[in-house]
Coordinates of C-alpha atoms in Angstrom, one line a residue:
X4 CA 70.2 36.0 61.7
X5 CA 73.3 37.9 62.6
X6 CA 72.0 41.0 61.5
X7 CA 69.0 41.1 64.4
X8 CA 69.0 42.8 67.4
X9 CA 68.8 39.9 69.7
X10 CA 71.6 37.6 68.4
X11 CA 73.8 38.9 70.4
X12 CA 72.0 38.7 73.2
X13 CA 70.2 35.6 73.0
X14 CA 73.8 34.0 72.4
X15 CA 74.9 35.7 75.6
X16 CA 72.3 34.2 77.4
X17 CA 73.0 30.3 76.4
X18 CA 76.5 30.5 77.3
X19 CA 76.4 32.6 80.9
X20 CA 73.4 30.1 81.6
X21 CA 75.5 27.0 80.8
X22 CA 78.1 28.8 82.9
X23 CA 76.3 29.0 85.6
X24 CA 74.7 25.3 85.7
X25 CA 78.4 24.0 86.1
X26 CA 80.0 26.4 88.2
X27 CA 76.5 26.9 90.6
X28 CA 75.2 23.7 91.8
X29 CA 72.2 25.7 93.8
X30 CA 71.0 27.1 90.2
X31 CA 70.1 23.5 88.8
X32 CA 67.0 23.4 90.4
X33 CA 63.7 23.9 88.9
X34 CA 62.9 26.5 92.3
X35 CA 66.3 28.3 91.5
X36 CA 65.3 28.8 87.9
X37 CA 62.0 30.4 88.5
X38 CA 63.5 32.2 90.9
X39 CA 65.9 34.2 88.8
X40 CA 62.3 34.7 86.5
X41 CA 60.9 36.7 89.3
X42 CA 64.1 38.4 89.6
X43 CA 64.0 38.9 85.6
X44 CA 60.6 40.3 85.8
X45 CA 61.2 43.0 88.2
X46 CA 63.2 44.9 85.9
X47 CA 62.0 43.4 82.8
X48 CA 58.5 45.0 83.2
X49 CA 60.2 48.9 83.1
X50 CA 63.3 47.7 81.1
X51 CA 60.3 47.2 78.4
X52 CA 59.0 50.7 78.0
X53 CA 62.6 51.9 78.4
X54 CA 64.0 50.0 75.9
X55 CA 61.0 51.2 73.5
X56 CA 61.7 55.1 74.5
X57 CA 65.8 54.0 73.7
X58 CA 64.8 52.9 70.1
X59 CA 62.3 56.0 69.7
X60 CA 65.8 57.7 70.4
X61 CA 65.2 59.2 74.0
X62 CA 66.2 58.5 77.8
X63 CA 64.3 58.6 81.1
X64 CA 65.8 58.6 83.7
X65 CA 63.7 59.2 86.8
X66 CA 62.1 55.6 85.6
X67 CA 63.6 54.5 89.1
X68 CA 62.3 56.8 91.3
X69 CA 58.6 56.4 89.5
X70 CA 58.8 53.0 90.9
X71 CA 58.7 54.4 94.1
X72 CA 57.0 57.1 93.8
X73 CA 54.0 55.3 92.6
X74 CA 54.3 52.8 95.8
X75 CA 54.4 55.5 98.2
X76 CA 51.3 57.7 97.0
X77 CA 48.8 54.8 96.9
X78 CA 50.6 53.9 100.3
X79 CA 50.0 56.9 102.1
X80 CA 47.7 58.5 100.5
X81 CA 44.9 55.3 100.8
X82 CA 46.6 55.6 105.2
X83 CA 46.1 58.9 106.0
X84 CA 42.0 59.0 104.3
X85 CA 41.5 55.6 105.4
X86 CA 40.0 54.5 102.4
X87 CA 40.0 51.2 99.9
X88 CA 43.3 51.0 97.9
X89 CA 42.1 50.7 94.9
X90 CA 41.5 54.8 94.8
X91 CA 45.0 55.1 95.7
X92 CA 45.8 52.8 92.9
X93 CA 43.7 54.8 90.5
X94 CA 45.5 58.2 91.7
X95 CA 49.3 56.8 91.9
X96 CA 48.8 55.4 87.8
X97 CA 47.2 59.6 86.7
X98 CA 50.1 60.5 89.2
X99 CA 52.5 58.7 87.1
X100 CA 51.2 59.1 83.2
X101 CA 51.0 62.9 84.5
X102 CA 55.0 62.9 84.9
X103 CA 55.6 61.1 81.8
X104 CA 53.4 63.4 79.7
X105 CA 55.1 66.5 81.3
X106 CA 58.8 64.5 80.6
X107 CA 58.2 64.1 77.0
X108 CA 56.0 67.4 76.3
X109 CA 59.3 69.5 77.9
X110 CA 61.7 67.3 75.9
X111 CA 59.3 67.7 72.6
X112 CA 58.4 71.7 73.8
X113 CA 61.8 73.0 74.8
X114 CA 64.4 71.2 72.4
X115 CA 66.3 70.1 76.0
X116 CA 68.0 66.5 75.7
X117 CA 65.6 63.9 77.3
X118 CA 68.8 63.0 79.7
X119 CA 68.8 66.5 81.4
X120 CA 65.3 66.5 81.7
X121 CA 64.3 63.8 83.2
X122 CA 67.6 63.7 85.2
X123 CA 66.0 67.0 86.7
X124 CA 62.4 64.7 87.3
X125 CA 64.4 62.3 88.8
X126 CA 65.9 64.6 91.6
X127 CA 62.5 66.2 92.1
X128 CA 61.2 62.9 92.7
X129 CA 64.0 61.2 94.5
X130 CA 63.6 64.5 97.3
X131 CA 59.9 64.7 97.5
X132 CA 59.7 60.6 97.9
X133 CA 62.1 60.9 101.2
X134 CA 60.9 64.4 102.0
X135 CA 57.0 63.6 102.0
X136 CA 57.0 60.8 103.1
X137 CA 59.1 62.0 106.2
X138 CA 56.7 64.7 106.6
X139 CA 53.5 62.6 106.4
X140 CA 54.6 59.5 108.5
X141 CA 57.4 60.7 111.0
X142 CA 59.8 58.1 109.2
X143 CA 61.6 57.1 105.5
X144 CA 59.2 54.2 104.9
X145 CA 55.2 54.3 104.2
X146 CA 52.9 52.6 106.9
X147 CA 51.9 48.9 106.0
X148 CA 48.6 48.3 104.3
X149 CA 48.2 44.6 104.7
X150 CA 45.0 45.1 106.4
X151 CA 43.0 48.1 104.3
X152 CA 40.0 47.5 102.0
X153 CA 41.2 46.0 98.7
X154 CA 44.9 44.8 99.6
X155 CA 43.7 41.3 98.7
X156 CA 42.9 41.8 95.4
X157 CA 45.0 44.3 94.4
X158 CA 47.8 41.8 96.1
X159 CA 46.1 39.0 93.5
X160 CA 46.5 41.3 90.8
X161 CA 50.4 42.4 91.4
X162 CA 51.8 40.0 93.8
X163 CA 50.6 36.8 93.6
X164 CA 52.6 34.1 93.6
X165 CA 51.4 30.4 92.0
X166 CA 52.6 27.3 94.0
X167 CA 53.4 24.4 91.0
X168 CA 54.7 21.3 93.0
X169 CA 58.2 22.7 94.4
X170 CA 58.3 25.6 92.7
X171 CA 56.6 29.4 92.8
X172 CA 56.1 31.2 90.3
X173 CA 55.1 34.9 90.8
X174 CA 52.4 36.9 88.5
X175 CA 54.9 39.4 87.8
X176 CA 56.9 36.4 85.5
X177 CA 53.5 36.4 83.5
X178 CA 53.1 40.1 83.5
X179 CA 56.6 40.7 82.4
X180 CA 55.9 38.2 79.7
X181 CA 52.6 39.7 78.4
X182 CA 54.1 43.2 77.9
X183 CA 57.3 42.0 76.1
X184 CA 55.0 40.3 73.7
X185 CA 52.9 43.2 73.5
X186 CA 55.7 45.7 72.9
X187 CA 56.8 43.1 70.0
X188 CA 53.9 43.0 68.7
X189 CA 53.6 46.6 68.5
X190 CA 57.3 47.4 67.2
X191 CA 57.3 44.6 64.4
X192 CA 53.9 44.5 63.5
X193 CA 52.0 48.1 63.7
X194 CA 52.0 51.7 62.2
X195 CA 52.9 52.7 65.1
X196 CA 56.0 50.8 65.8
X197 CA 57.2 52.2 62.7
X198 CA 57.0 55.5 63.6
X199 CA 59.2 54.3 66.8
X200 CA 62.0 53.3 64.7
X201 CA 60.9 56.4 62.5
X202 CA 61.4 59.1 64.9
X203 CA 64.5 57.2 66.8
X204 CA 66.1 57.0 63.2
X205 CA 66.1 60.4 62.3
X206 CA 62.9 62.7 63.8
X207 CA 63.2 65.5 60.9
X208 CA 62.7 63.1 58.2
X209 CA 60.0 61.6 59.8
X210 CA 58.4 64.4 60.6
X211 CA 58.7 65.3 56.9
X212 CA 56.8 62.0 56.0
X213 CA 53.5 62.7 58.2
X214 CA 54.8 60.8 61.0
X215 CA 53.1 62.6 64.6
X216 CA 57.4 63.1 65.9
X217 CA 55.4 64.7 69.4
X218 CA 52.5 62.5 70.1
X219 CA 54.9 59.4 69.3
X220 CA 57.8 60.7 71.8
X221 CA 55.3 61.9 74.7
X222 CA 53.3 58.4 73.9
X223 CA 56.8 56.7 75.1
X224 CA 57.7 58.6 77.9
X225 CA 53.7 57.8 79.1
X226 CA 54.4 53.9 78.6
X227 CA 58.2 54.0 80.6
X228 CA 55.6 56.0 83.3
X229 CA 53.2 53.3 83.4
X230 CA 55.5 50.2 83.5
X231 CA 56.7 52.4 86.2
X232 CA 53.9 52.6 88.0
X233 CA 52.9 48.9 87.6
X234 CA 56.0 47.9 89.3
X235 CA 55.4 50.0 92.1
X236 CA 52.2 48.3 92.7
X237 CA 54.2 45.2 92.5
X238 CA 56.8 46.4 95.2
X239 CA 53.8 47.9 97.5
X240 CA 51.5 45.1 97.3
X241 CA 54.4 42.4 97.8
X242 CA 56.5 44.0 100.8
X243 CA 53.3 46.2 102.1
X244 CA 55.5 48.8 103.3
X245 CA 58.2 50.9 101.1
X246 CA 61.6 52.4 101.9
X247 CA 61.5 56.3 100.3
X248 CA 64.9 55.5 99.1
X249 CA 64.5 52.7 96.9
X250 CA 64.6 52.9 93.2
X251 CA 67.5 54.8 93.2
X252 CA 70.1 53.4 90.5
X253 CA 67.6 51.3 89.0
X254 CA 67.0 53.6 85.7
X255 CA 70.9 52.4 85.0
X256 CA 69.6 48.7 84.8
X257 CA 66.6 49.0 82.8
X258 CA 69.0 51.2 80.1
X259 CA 71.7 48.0 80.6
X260 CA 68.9 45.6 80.1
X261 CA 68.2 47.3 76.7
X262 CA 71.3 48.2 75.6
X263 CA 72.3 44.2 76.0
X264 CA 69.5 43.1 74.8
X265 CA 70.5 44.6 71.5
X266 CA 69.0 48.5 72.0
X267 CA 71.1 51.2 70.7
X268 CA 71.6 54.0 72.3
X269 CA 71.7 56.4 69.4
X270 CA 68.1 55.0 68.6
X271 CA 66.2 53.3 65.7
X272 CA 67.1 50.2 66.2
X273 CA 66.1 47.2 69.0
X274 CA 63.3 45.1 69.4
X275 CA 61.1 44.1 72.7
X276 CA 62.6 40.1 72.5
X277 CA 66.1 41.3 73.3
X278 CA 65.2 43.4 76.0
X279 CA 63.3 41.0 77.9
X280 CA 66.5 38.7 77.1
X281 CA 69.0 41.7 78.4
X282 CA 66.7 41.3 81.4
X283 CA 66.8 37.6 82.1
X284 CA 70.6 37.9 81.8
X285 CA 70.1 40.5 84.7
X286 CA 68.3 38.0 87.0
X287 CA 70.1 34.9 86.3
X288 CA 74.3 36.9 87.0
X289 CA 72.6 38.9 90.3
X290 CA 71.1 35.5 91.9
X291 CA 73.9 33.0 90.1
X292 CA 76.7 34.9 91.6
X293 CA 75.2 34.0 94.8
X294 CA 74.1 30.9 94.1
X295 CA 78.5 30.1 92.9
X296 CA 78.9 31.4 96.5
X297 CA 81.5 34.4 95.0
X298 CA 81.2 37.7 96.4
X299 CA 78.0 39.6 95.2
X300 CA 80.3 43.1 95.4
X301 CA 81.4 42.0 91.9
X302 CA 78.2 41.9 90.4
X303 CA 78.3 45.7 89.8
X304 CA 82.0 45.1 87.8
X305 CA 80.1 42.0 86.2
X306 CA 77.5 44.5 84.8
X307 CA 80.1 47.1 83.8
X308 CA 82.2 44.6 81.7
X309 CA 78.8 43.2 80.1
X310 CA 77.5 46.9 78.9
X311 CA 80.7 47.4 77.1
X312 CA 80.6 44.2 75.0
X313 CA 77.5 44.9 74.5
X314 CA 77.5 48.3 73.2
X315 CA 80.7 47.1 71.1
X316 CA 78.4 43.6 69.8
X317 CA 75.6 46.1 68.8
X318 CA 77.2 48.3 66.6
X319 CA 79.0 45.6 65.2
X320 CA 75.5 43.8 64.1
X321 CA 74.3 47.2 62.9
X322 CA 76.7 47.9 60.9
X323 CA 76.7 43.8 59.6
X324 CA 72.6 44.8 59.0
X325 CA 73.6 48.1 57.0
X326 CA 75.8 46.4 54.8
X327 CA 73.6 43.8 54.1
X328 CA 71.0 45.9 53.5
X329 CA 73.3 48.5 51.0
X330 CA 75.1 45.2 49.0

């Protein structure tokens, strides 16, 4: 038991939840709980695909800006045309796989460290989210769609939110929960989740093996780029309108998310359960901080404090797991 990925994690989780339920009164509600879900879920769902690209043994980092990105183009492209959403929502998700293809066939064509490349997507992006959108509608946020064809489905699909007694719990708790099992699924129980911990393990051997080291990598960078693009839809068919600047930073929590819930960052090794774990402890220290009624300017410092024992825990438990696995 010590030697898997999500001990560490799931342990971490128990004791900063029974934390919180003594020193936070506000969180020992059923509404609080499902509250810091929802909060879970909005990073879980691209903390997923990240943490599969960290165990196939690469980075993105313009997975925050896609967020945005994704929002904005169904936004204002659907405005502008005056036509049903749903194209935009066709157009925003080729958008998206688009940039994820081109992320990993540069990192897989030119031999460049995923960090650098997609650290140069990211700045593209960041710029021509503010830029265009300044450009197209006179101002740093897209117009609001709440009354085009096909907001209310599309705000079903993304957005809704189920009322249970006193409590509301939103789609994206569901959604976040379906791709985590999903992502399992696929890492623990499929070819092709062994060529993930194949190619993050060492890509030359498994290369040498028959394992497909390209299509694999660009595969990943695709799924970060739909996850992506899913939670845009969230963020646009939730608020309506989007701020040009949001996302930024948010590549740094889905890599935390990961790397607590048991991810290493040298690759090969992590599963989908401790990420979506990583990701609940997220959600429940940003809201519980506010809910003990300290100052939320620690979080950040909170976060800092948990990536180091993390990274410190997981190489600790893989090196448990290799000597287990040599004696």
């Amino acid at each position: 038991m010590l030697a898997r990925p999500e001990i560490g994690a799931l342990v971490a989780a128990i004791v900063i939840f029974i934390f919180f339920l003594i020193v936070a009164p506000a969180f020992r509600s059923a509404p609080a709980f499902f509250t810091v879900l929802y909060q879970a879920s909005t990073i879980g769902i691209v903390a997923v695909g990240v943490g599969m690209l960290m165990i196939g043994g690469e980075f993105d980092l313009s997975a925050g800006v896609i967020v945005t990105a994704a929002g904005l183009l169904n936004a204002m492209f659907c405005y502008q045309l005056r036509i049903n959403l749903w194209v935009g929502v066709i157009l925003s998700l080729v958008f998206c796989l688009a940039i994820g293809f081109l992320n990993g066939y540069l990192v897989m064509r030119t031999g460049i460290p995923s960090f650098l490349i997609t650290l140069g997507t990211f700045f593209i992006l960041q710029g021509a989210n503010l830029g265009v959108t300044k450009l197209v509608t006179g101002s740093v946020s897209s117009p609001n769609i709440d009354q085009m064809d096909g907001y209310s489905t599309l705000n079903w699909i993304f957005a809704h939110e189920f009322k249970i007694g006193s409590i509301t719990l939103s789609i994206t708790v569901i959604w976040w929960l379906l791709f985590a099992g999903l992502a399992a699924y696929i890492l623990q129980r499929t070819k092709i989740g062994n060529w993930i911990y194949a190619v993050g393990g060492n890509a030359a051997s498994a290369r040498a093996v028959g394992v497909p080291v390209t299509a694999v990598k660009v595969g990943l960078f695709m799924t970060v780029a739909f996850l992506g693009w899913f939670a845009g839809m969230h963020y646009l068919y939730r608020f309506n309108v989007l701020q040009a600047g949001n996302g930024v930073g948010n590549e740094f929590l889905y890599i935390i998310a990961a790397v607590v819930g048991g991810t290493l960052l040298t690759g090969g090794y992590g599963n989908a359960l401790g990420v979506a774990l990583g990701a609940f402890i997220f959600g429940m220290t940003s809201l519980c901080i506010v809910y003990a009624g300290w100052d939320p300017n620690w979080f950040r410092a909170f976060l800092g404090v948990m990536l180091l024992l993390a990274v410190m825990v997981n190489l600790y438990v893989k090196r448990l797991s290799t000597a287990r696995k040599v004696g």
